[in-house]
Tab-separated table of C-alpha atoms in Angstrom:
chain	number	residue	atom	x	y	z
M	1	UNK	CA	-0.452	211.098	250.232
M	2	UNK	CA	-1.644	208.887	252.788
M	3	UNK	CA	-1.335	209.799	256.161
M	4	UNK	CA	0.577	207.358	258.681
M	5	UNK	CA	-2.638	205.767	260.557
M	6	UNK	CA	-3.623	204.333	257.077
M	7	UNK	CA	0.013	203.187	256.348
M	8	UNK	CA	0.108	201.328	259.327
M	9	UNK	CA	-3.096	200.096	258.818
M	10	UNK	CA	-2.282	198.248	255.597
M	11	UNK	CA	1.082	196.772	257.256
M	12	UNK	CA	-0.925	194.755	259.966
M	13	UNK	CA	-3.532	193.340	257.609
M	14	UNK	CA	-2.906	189.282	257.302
M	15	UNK	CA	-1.433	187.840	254.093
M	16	UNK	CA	-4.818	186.114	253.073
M	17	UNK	CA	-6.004	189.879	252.326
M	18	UNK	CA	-2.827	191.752	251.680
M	19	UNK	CA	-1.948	189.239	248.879
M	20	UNK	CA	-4.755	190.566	246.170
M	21	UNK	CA	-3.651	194.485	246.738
M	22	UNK	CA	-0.055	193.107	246.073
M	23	UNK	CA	-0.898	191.744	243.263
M	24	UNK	CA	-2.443	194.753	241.610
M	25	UNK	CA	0.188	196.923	242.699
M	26	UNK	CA	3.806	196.167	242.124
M	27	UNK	CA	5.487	198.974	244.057
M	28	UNK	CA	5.090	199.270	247.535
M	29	UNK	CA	4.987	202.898	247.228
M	30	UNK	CA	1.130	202.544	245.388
M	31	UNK	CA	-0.356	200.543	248.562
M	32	UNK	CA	-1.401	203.458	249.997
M	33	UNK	CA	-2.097	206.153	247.250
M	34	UNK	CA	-5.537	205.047	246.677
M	35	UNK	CA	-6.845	205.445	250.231
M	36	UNK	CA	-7.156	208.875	251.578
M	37	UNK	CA	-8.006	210.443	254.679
M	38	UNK	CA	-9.536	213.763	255.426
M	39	UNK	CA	-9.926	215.568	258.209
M	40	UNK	CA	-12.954	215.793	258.643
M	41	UNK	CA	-16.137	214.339	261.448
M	42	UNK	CA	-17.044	211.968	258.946
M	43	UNK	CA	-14.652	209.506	257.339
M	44	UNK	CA	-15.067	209.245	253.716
M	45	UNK	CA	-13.241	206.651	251.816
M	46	UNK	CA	-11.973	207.678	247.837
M	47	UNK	CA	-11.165	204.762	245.803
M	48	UNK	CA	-9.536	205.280	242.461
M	49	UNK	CA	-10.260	203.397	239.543
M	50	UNK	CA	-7.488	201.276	239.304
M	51	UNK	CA	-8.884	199.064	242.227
M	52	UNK	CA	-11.254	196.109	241.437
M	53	UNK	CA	-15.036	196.920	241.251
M	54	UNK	CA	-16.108	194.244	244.152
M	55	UNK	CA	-13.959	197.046	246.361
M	56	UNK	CA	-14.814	200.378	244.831
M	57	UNK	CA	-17.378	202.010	247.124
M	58	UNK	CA	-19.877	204.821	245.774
M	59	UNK	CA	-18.986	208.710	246.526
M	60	UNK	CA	-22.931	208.856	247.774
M	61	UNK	CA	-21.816	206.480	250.752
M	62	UNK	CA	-19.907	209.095	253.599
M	63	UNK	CA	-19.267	206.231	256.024
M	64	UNK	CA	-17.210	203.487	257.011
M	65	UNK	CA	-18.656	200.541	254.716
M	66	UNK	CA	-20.358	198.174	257.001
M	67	UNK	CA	-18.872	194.345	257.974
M	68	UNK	CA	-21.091	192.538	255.288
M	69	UNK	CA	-19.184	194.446	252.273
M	70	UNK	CA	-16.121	194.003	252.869
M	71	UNK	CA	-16.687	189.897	253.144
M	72	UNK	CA	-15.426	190.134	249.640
M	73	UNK	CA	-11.768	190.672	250.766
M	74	UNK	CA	-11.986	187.033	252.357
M	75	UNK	CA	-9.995	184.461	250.091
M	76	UNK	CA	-11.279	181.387	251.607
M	77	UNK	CA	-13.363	178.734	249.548
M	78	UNK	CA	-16.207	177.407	251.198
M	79	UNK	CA	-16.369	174.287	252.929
M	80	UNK	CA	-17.592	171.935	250.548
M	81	UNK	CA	-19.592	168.685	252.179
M	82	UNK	CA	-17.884	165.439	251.681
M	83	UNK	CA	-20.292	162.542	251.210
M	84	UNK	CA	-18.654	159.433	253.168
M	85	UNK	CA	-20.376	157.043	251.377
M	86	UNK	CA	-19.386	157.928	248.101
M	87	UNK	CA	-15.267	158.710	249.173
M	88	UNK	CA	-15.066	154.673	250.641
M	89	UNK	CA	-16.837	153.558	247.336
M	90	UNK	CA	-14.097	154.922	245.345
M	91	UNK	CA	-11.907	153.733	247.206
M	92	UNK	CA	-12.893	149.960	247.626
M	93	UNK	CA	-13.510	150.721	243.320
M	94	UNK	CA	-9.888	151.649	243.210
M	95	UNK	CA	-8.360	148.812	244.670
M	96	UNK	CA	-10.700	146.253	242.910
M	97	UNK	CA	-9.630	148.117	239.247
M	98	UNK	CA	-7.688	146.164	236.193
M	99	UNK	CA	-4.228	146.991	237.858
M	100	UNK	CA	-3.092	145.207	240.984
M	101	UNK	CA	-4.293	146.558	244.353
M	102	UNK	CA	-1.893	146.244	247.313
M	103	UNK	CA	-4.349	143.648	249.172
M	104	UNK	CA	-3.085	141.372	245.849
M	105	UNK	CA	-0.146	142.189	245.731
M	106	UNK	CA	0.502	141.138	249.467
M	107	UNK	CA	-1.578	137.784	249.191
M	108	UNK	CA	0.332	137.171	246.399
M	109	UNK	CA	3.657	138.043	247.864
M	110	UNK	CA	2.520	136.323	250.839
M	111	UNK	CA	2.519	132.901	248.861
M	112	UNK	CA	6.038	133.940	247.148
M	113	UNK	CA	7.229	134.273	250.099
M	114	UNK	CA	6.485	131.387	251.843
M	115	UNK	CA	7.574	128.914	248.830
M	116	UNK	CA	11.489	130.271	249.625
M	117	UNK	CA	11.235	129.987	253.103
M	118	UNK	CA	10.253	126.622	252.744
M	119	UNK	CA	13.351	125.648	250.840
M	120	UNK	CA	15.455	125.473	254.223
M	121	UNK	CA	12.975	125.632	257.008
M	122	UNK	CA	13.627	124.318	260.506
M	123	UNK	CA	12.390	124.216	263.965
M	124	UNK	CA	14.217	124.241	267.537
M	125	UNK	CA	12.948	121.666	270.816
M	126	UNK	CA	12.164	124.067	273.787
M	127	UNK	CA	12.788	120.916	275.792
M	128	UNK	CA	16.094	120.455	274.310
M	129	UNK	CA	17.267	124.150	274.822
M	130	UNK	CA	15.610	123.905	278.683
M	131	UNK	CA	17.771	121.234	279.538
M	132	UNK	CA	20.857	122.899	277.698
M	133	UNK	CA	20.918	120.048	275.442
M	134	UNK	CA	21.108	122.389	272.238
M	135	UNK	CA	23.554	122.526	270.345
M	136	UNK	CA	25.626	125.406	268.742
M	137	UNK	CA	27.997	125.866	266.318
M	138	UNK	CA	31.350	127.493	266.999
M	139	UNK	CA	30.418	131.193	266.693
M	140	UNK	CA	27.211	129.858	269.172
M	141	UNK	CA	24.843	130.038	266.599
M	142	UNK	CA	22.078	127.420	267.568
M	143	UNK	CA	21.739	124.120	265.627
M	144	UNK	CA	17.801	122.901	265.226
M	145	UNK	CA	16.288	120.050	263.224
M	146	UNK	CA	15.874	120.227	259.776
M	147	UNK	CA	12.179	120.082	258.646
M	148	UNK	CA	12.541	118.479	255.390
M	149	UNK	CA	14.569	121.091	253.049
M	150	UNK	CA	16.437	119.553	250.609
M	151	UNK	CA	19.516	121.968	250.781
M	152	UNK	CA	20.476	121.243	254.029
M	153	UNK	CA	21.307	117.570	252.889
M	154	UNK	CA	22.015	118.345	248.970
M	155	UNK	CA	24.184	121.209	250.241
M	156	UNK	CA	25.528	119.757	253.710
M	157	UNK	CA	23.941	123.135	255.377
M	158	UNK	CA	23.213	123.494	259.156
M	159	UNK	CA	19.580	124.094	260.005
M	160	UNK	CA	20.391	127.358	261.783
M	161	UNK	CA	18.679	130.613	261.243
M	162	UNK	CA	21.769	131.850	259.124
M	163	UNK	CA	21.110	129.273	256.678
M	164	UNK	CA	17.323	129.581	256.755
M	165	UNK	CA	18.003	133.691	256.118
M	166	UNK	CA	20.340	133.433	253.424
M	167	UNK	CA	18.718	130.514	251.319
M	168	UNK	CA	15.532	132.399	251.718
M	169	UNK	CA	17.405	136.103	250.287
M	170	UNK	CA	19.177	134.117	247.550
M	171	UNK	CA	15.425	132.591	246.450
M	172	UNK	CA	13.995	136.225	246.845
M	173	UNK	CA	16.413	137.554	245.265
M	174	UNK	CA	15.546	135.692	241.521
M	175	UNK	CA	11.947	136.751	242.108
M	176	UNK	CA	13.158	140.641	242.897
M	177	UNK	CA	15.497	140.071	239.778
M	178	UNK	CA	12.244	139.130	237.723
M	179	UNK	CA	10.276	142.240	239.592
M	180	UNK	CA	12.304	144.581	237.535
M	181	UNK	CA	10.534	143.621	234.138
M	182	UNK	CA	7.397	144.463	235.396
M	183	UNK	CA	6.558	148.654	235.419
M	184	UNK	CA	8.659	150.715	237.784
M	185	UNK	CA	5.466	151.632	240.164
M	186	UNK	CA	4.301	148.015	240.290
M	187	UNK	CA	8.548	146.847	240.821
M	188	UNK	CA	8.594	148.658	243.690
M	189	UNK	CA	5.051	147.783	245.046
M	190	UNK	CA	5.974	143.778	244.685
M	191	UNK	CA	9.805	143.778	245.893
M	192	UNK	CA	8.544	145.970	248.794
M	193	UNK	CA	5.710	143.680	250.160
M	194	UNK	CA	7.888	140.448	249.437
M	195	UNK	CA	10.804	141.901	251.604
M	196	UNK	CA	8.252	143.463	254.257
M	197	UNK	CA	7.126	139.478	254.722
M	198	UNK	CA	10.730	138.177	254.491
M	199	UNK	CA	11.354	140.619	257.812
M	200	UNK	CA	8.002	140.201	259.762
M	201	UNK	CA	8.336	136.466	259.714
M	202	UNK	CA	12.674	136.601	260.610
M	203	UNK	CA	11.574	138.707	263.736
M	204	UNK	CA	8.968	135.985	264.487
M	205	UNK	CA	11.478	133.243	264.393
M	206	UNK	CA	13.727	135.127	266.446
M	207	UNK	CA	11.273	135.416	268.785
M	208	UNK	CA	9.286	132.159	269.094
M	209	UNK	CA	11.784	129.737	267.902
M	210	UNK	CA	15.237	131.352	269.099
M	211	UNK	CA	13.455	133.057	272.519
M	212	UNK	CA	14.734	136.622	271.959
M	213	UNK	CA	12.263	138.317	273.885
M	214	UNK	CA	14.231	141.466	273.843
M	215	UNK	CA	12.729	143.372	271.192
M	216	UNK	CA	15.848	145.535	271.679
M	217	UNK	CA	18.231	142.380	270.022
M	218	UNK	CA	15.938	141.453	267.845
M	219	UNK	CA	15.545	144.993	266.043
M	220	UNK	CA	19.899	144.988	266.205
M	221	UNK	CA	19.908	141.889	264.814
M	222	UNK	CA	17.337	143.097	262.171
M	223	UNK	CA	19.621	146.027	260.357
M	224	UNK	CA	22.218	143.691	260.374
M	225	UNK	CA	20.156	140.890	258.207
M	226	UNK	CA	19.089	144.363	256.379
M	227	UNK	CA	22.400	145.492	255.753
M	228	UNK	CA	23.067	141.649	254.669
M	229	UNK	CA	20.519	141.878	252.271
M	230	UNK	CA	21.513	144.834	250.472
M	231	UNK	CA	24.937	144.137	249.953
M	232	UNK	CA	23.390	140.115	248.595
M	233	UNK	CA	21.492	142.008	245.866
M	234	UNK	CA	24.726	144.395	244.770
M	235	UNK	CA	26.935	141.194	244.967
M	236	UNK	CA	25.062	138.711	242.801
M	237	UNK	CA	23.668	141.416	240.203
M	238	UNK	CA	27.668	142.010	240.149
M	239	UNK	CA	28.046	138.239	239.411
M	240	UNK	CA	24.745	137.685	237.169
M	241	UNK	CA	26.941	140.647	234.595
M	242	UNK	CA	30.422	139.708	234.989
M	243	UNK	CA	30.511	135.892	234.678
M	244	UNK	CA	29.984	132.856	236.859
M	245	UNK	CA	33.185	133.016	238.634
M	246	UNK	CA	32.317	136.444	240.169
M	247	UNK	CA	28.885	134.921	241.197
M	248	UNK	CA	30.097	131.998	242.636
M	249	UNK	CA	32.485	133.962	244.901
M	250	UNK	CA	29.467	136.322	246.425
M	251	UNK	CA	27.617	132.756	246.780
M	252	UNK	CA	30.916	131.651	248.902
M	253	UNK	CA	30.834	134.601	250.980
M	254	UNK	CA	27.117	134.454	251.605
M	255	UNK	CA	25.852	131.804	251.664
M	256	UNK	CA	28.363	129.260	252.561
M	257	UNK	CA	29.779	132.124	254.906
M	258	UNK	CA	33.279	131.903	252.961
M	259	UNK	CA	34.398	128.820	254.157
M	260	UNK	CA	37.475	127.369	253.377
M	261	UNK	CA	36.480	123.777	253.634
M	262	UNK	CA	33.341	124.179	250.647
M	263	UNK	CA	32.804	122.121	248.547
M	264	UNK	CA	33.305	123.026	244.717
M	265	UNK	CA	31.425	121.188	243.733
M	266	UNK	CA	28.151	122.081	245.615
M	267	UNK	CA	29.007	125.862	244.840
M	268	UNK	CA	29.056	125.174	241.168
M	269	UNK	CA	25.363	123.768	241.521
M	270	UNK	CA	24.472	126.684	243.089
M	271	UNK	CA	25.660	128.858	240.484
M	272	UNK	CA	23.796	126.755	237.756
M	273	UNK	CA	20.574	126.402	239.962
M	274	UNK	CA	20.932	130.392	240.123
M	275	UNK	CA	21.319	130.398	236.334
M	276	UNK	CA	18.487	128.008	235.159
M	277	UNK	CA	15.952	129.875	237.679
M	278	UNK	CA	16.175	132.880	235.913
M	279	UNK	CA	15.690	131.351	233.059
M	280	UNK	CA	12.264	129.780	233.660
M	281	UNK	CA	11.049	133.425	235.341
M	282	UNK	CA	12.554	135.133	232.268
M	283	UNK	CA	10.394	132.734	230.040
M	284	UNK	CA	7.285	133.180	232.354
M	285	UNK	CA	4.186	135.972	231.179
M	286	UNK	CA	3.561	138.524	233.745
M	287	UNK	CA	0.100	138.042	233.958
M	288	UNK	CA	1.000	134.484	235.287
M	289	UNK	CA	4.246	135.228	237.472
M	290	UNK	CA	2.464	135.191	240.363
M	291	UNK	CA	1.079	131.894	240.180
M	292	UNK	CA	3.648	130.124	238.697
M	293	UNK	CA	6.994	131.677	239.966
M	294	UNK	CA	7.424	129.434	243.070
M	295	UNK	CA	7.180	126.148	241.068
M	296	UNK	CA	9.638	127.949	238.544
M	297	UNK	CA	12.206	127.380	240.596
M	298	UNK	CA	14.632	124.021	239.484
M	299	UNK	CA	15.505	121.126	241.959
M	300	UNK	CA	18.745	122.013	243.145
M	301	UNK	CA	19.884	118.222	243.240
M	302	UNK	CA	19.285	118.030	239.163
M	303	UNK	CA	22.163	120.672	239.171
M	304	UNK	CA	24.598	118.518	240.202
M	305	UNK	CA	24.245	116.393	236.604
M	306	UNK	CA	25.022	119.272	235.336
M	307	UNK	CA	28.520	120.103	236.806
M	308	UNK	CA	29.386	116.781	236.449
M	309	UNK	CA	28.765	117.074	232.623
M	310	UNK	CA	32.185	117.683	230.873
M	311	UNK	CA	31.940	120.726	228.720
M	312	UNK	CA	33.858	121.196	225.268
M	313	UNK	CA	36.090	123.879	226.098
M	314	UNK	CA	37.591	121.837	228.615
M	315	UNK	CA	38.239	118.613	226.742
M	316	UNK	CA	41.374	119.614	224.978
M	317	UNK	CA	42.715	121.285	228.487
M	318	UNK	CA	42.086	117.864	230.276
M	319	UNK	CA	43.603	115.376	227.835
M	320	UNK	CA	46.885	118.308	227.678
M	321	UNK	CA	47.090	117.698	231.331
M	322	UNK	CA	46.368	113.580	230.961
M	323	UNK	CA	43.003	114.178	233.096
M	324	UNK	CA	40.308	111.607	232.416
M	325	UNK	CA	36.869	113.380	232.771
C-alpha cells in the first residue's frame, strides 16, 4: 500500500504524463500499488513488472533516478523544421494544378459578373444632384441616365439602382442555376465568388454614384439586397418547377416590383428570355462555361416574337371566344 505522500504525488502530475499510467491501468485503485515507499534514509523506488521497460529502474540503483531518465515520461514530439521555401512551392503548385484555383475562379467570375451588370447599367450627374435637379421616383428612389441597356427601353425600366440590382440577380441567378451541374465543392466555390463581386461592386455604387458615405446605411441597405436575393433564388427555382405562371408572378414581384400597371406582355418575354437562357447554359460543356456563358445569354427584344406567336393550344379557345390572333 502506498503511503499518502505518493498518492498525492500522482494526483498533481499534468495530463501529458498521467495519461500513459492511465492507460495501463484501468482502476484507479492500481495507480499507486506499484510505487512503494520505505522508511528508510535512502529512498528506493520498486517497480513491478507490469510497468513499461523505458520506466522500470534496476534494484542496484538506491536513489532517486536523476532528471535525464525520466525525459522518457515527456509525450511531446519534437519540433520538426519547416523549410519555407518548399511550403510556398506547394502552395503556388496547388493552385496552378488541373482543377480550378480560386485566383480562376474569381477572374473568371469577375468577367461573369460584369456581363450582367452591364445589361442595365447607369450612371447619376453629381452636378445634377448638387443643384437638386435629380430626380426621384415616388418612394424617392433616385432616377439616373441610362447607359445604353437595352431593358430599360425593351422593358420600360427606370435606370435606378433597384432596377440595376434586380436585373443583375435575375442574370446571376441562370449562371448560379447552371453552377449546380458542376461538382458540389467547385458549386459552391463559383456561386460564392460571383455573389462576393455582385456585393463589393452594389456597395461601390452606393457609395460613389448614390453618395452614401455612411458605411452604417450602406451595410443596412446591404442585408436587405441580401435578404432580396435569397428569397429571388427560392422564388424562381419555385417557378422554373411548377410552370411559367408561378415564374412569371415571382418576376412581377421582383423585378417589376409588383406593379399593377405591367405590362403582360413584357412579363411574358421575360419569362421566355428566362426559359431560352437556360437552355443555351444547359447545352454549354463545362470546360467552356466560363468563356462562353455571358454571350449565352438571348436578346431579350427577340422574345417578344415569341409571345406574339399564337400557340396551338390556344387556337380553338380564341376562335370559341371569336378572338382573331
Amino acid at each position: 500500500m502506498a503511503c499518502r505522500s505518493c498518492s498525492a504525488g500522482l494526483g498533481r502530475l499534468p495530463k501529458r504524463i498521467a495519461v500513459p499510467f492511465r492507460q495501463n491501468y484501468p482502476n484507479s485503485n492500481s495507480l499507486a500499488s506499484p510505487l512503494l515507499c520505505a522508511a528508510t534514509t535512502t529512498t528506493t523506488i520498486i517497480m513491478t513488472s507490469s510497468f513499461p521497460s523505458a520506466l522500470r529502474y534496476g534494484a542496484r540503483s538506491s536513489n532517486i533516478p536523476s532528471r535525464a531518465s525520466r525525459r522518457a515520461l515527456h509525450t511531446t514530439p519534437p519540433r520538426q523544421k519547416v523549410d519555407l521555401k518548399q511550403m510556398l512551392m506547394g502552395r503556388v503548385a496547388q493552385s496552378l494544378a488541373t482543377g480550378k484555383s480560386s485566383y480562376y475562379i474569381f477572374n473568371a467570375t469577375e468577367k461573369l459578373y460584369k456581363a450582367c451588370a452591364a445589361q442595365a447599367d447607369y450612371a447619376i450627374d453629381p452636378a445634377a444632384r448638387k443643384a437638386g435637379k435629380l430626380q426621384t421616383t415616388a418612394d424617392g428612389e433616385e432616377i439616373g441616365v441610362s447607359k445604353g441597356g437595352r431593358w430599360h427601353d425593351d422593358l420600360a425600366l427606370l435606370p435606378t439602382f433597384s432596377t440595376w440590382a434586380h436585373v443583375t440577380m435575375l442574370h446571376m441567378y441562370l449562371l448560379v442555376v447552371r453552377f449546380r451541374c458542376l461538382e458540389p465543392a467547385a458549386q459552391q466555390a463559383w456561386q460564392a465568388q460571383l455573389v462576393d463581386h455582385f456585393f463589393v461592386q452594389a456597395e461601390v455604387k452606393m457609395e460613389d454614384v448614390h453618395d452614401l458615405t455612411s458605411r452604417m446605411i450602406r451595410q443596412r441597405y446591404l442585408k436587405d439586397l441580401f435578404v432580396q436575393w435569397r428569397g429571388l433564388i427560392l422564388a424562381y427555382d419555385e417557378g422554373i418547377i411548377k410552370g411559367d405562371a408561378v415564374l412569371a408572378s415571382a418576376v412581377w414581384r421582383n423585378l417589376f416590383k409588383a406593379r399593377e400597371d405591367v405590362d403582360v406582355r413584357a412579363l411574358a418575354a421575360v419569362v421566355a428570355w428566362m426559359r431560352a437562357g437556360l437552355m443555351e447554359l444547359g447545352d454549354m460543356p463545362d470546360e467552356v462555361m466560363e468563356l462562353q456563358a455571358a454571350s449565352a445569354f438571348p436578346a431579350l427584344r427577340d422574345m417578344f416574337k415569341v409571345v406574339d406567336l399564337p400557340t396551338t393550344s390556344l387556337k380553338a379557345p380564341f376562335e370559341q371566344a371569336g378572338i382573331q390572333p
